[in-house]
Short mmCIF file of C-alpha atoms in Angstrom, two decimals:
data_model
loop_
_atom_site.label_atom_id
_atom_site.label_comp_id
_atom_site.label_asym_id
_atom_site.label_seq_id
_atom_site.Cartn_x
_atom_site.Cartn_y
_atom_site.Cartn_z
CA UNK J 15 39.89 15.81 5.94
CA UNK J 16 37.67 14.01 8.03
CA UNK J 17 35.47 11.09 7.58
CA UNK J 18 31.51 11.54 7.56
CA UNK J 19 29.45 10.37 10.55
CA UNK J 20 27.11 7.72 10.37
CA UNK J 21 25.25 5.29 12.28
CA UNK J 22 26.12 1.40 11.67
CA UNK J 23 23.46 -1.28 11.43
CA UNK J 24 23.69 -4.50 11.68
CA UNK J 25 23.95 -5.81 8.45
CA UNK J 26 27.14 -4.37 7.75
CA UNK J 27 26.11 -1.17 6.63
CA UNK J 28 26.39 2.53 7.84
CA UNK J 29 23.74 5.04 7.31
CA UNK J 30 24.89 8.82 6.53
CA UNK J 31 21.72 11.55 7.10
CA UNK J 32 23.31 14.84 5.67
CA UNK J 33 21.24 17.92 7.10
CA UNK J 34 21.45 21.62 6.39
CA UNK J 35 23.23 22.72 9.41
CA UNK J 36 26.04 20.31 9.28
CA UNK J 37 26.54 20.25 6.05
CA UNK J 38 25.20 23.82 4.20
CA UNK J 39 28.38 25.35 3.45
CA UNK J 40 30.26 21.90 1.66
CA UNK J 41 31.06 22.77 -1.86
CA UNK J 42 30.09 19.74 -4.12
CA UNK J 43 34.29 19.32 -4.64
CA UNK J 44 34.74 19.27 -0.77
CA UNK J 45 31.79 16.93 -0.35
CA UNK J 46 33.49 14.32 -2.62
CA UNK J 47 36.40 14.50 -0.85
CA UNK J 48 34.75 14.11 2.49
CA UNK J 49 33.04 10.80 0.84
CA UNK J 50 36.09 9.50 -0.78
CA UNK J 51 37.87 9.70 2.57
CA UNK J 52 34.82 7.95 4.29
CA UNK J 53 34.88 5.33 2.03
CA UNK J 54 38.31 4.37 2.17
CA UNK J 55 38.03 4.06 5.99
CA UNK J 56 35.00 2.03 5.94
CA UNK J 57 36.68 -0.20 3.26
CA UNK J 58 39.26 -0.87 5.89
CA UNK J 59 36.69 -1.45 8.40
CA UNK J 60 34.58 -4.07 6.64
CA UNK J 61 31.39 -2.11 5.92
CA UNK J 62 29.84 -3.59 2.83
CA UNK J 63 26.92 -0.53 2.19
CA UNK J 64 26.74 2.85 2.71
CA UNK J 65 23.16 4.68 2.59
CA UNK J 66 23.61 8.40 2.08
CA UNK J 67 20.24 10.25 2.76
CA UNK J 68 20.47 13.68 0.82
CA UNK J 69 17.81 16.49 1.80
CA UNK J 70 16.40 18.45 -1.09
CA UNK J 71 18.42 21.88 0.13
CA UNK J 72 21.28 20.12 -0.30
CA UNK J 73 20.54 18.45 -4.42
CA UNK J 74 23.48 20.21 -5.49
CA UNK J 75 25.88 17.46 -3.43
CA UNK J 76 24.09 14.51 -5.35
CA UNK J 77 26.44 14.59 -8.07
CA UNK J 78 29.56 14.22 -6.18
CA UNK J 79 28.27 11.62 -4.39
CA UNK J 80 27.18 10.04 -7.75
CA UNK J 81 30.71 11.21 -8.74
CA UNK J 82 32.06 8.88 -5.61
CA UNK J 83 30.48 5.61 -6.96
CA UNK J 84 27.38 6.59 -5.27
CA UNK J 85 23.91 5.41 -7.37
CA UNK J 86 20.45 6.66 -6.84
CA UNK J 87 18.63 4.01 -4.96
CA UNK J 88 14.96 6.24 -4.17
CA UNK J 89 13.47 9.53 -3.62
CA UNK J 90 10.44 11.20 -1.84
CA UNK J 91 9.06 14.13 -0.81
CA UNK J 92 12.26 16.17 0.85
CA UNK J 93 15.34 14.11 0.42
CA UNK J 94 17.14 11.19 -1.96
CA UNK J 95 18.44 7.94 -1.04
CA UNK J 96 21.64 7.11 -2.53
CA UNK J 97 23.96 3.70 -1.73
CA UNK J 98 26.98 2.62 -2.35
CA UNK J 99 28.07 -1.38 -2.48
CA UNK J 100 32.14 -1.69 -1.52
CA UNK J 101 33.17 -5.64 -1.63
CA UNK J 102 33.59 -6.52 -4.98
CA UNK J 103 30.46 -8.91 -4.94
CA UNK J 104 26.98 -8.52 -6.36
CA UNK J 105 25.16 -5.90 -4.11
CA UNK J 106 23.17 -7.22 -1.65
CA UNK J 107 21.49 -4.25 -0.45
CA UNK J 108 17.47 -4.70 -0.61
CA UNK J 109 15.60 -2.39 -3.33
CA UNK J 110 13.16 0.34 -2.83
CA UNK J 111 9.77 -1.12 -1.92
CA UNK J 112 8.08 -2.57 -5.28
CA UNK J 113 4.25 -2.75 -4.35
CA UNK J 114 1.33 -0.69 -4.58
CA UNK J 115 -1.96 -2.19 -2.76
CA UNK J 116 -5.82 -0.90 -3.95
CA UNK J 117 -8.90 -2.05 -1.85
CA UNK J 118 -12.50 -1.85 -3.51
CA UNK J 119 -15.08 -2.09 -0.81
CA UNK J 120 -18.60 -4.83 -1.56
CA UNK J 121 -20.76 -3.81 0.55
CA UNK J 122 -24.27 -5.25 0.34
CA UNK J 123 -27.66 -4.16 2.24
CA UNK J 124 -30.32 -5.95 4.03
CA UNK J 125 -32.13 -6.26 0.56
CA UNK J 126 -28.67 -7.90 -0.90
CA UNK J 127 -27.99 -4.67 -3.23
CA UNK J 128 -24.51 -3.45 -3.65
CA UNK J 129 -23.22 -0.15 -3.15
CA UNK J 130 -21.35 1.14 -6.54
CA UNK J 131 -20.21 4.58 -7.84
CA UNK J 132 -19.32 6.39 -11.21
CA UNK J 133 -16.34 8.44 -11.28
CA UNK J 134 -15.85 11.82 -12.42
CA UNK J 135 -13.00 11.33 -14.38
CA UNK J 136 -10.09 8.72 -14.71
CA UNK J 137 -10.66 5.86 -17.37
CA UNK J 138 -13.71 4.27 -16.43
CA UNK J 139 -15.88 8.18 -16.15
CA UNK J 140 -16.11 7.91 -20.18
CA UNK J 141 -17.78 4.50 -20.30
CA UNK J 142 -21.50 4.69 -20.75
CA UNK J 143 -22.91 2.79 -17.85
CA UNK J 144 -19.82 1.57 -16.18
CA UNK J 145 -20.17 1.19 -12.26
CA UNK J 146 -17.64 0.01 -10.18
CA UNK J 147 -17.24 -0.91 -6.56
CA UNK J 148 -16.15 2.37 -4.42
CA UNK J 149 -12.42 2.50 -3.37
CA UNK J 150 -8.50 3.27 -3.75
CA UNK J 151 -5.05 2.72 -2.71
CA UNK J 152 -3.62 2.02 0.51
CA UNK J 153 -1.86 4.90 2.31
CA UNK J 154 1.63 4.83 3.88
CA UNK J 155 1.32 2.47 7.23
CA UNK J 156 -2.28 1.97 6.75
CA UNK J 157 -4.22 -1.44 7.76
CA UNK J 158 -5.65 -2.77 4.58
CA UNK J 159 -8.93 -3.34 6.32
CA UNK J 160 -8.63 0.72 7.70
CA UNK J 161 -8.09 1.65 4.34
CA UNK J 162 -11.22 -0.08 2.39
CA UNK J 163 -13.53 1.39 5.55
CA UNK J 164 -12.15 4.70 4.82
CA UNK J 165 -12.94 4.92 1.00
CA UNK J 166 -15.87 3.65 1.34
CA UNK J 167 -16.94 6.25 3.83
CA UNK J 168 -15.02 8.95 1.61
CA UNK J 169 -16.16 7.83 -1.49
CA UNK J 170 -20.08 7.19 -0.47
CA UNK J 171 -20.69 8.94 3.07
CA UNK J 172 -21.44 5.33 4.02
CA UNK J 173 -19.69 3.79 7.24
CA UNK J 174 -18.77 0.01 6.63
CA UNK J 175 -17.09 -2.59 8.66
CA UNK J 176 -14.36 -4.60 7.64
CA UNK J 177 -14.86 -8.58 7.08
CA UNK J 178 -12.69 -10.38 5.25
CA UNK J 179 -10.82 -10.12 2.14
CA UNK J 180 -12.41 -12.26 -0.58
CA UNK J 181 -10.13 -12.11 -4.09
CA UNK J 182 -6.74 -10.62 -5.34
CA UNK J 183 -5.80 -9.60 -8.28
CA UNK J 184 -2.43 -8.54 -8.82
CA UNK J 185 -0.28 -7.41 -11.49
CA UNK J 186 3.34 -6.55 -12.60
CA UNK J 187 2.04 -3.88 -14.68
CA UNK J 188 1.93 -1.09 -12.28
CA UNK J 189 3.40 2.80 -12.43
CA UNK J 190 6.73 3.25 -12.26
CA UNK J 191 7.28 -0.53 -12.97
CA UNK J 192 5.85 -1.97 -9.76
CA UNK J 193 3.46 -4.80 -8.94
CA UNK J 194 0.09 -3.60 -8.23
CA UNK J 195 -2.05 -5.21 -6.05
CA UNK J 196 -5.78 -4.82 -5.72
CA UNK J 197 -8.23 -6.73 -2.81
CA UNK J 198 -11.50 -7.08 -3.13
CA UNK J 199 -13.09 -6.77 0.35
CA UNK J 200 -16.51 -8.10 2.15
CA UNK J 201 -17.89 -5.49 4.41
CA UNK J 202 -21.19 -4.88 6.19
CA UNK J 203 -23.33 -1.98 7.16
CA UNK J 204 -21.95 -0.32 10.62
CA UNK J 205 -24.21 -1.48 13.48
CA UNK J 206 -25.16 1.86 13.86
CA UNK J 207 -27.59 2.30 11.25
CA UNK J 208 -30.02 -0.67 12.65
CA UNK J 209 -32.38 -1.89 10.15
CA UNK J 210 -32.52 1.93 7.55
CA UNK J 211 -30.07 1.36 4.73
CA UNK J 212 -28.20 4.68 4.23
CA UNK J 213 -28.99 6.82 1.24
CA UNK J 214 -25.01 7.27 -0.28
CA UNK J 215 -23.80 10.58 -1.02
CA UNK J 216 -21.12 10.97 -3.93
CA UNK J 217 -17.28 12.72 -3.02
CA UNK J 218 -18.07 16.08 -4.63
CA UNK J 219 -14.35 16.00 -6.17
CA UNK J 220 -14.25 12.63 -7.66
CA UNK J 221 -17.36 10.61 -7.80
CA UNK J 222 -20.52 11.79 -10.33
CA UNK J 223 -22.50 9.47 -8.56
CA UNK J 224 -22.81 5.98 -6.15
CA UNK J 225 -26.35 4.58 -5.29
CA UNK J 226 -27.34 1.03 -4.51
CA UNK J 227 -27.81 -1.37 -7.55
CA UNK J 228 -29.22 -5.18 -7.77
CA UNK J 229 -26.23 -7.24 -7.46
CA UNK J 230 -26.99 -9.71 -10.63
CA UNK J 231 -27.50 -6.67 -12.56
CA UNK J 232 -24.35 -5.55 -11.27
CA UNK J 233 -22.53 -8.27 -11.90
CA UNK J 234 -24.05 -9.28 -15.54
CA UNK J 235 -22.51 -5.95 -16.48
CA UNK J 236 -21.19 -5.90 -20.31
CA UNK J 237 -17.79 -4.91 -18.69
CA UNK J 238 -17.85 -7.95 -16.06
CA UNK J 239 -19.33 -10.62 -18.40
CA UNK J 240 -15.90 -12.02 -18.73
CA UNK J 241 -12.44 -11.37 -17.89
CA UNK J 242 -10.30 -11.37 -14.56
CA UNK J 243 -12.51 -8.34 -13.26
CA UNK J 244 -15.84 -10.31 -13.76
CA UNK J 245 -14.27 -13.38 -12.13
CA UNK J 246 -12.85 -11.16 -9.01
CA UNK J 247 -16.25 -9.72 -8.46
CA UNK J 248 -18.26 -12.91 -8.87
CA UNK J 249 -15.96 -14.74 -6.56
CA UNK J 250 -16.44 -11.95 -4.16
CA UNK J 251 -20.51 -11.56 -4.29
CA UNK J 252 -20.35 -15.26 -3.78
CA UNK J 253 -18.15 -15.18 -0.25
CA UNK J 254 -20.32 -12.51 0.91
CA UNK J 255 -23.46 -14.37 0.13
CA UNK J 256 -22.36 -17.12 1.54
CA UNK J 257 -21.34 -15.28 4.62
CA UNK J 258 -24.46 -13.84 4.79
CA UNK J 259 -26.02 -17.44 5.04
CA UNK J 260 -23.78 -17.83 8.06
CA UNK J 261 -20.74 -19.64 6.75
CA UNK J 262 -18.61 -17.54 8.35
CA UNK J 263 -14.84 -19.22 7.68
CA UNK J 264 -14.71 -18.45 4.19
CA UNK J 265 -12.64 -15.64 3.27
CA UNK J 266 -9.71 -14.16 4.58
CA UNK J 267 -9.98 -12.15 7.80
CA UNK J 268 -8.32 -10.34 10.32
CA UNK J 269 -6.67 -9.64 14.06
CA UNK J 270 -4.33 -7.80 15.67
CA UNK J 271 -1.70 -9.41 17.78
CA UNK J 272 2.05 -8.25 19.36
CA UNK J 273 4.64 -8.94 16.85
CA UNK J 274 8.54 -9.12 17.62
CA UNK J 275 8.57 -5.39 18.15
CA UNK J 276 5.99 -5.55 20.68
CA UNK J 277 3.74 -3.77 18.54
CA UNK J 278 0.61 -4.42 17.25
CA UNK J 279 0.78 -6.20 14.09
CA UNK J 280 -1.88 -7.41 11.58
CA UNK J 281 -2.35 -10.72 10.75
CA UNK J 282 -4.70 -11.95 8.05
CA UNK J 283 -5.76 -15.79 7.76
CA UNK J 284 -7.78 -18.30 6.38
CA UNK J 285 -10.02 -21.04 7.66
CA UNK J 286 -12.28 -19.34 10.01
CA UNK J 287 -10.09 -19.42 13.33
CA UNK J 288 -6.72 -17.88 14.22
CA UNK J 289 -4.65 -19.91 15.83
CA UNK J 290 -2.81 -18.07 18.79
CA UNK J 291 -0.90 -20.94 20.01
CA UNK J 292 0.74 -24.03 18.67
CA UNK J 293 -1.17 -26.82 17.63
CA UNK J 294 0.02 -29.61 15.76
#
């Protein structure tokens, strides 16, 4: 019986992408003796991991390959990721990635008030007076700076620009036992609006309401008065104020360059300058 087909990297390791047309009519007993075959030739030909990517029409093979030594390594929407480690060492394949990244978006007007909402449900919608700065998580290959502009806009109606990053809290807490991240970001009205301060306009589906509110009042909050929160916020309010007054290197902000790929990359940095050459 012949060996599967994969692709080899270069690590070592060889990549197997079963697909319904190849592989619909394998029984799961003819699958595992397809992967036991494999394996033994790629024993003898030094590869050290095996990635077998397993669509959902074809679940009913995971067991054999589970069956084969095989162990569960992620899954999303339309397949599984399974590897396999053959030298007798410690695996040195890398896990599934372990982070989740939120944004919340401060955004202050010309009058130094800060745009908040209430949600409609969630933890925070049953606690009597409890505002919060708008936001949410990161998407898949989203900018972090793209994705605080976005909820903001989606959250409020109001379009915000992107200045720095001012505080980070993070966590190892998170679902499904990852580390959570969550940014707390500076932006500023879009040029577009000129001197009128937008009237926000709650996300029918999940805010109950977002307005703007006087920043110390904001910040005295009962819920912010002490804790990790209260200190995130407060350290935030006070790089945008600061900003504000024109000291513009505090925080951490962003460009764009090339990376190694040749593609645009973002790079976030301290100090007020990025440095796009050497400089000792």
């Amino acid at each position: 019986m012949a060996a599967l087909k994969g692709s080899k990297d270069r690590f070592g390791g060889v990549t197997i992408e079963l697909n319904v047309e190849a592989h619909g009519q394998l029984t799961a007993s003819a699958f595992n003796q397809h992967l036991r075959e494999s394996l033994t030739k790629w024993r003898k030909e030094g590869v050290r991991g095996v990635w077998l990517r397993i669509p959902t029409a074809l679940a009913h093979l995971a067991g054999a390959a589970v069956g084969s030594d095989f162990d569960f390594h992620h899954a999303q929407p339309g397949y599984a990721m399974l590897t396999a480690w053959l030298p007798n060492t410690p695996s040195s394949l890398p896990s599934y990635p372990h982070h989740q990244f939120g944004v919340g978006g401060m955004v202050l007007d010309k009058e130094g008030r800060v745009l908040c909402i209430q949600e409609h449900s969630g933890v925070t919608a049953g606690m009597k007076d409890f505002w919060k700065l708008p936001g949410g998580l990161v998407d898949s290959k989203e900018d972090i700076c793209d994705a605080v502009q976005r909820e903001v806009l989606e959250e409020t109606g109001v379009r915000a620009i992107f200045e720095c990053v001012a505080s980070i809290r993070e966590t190892h807490a998170g679902p499904f036992g990852s580390t959570d991240l969550y940014a707390i970001c500076i932006l500023r009205l879009d040029d577009s609006y000129g001197d009128v301060v937008p009237e926000p306009t709650p996300q029918e589906s999940e805010i109950a309401a977002c307005e703007w509110r006087d920043l110390r009042v904001f910040l005295e909050s009962k819920y912010y008065a002490k804790g990790l929160y209260g200190s995130l916020l407060k350290t935030a309010a006070d790089v945008a104020l600061r900003r504000r007054r024109g000291e513009l290197g505090i925080g951490v902000e962003r460009m764009q360059m090339k990376g190694l790929s040749g593609k645009p990359e973002s790079m976030y940095y301290a100090g007020g300058e990025a440095l796009t050459r050497a400089r000792l």
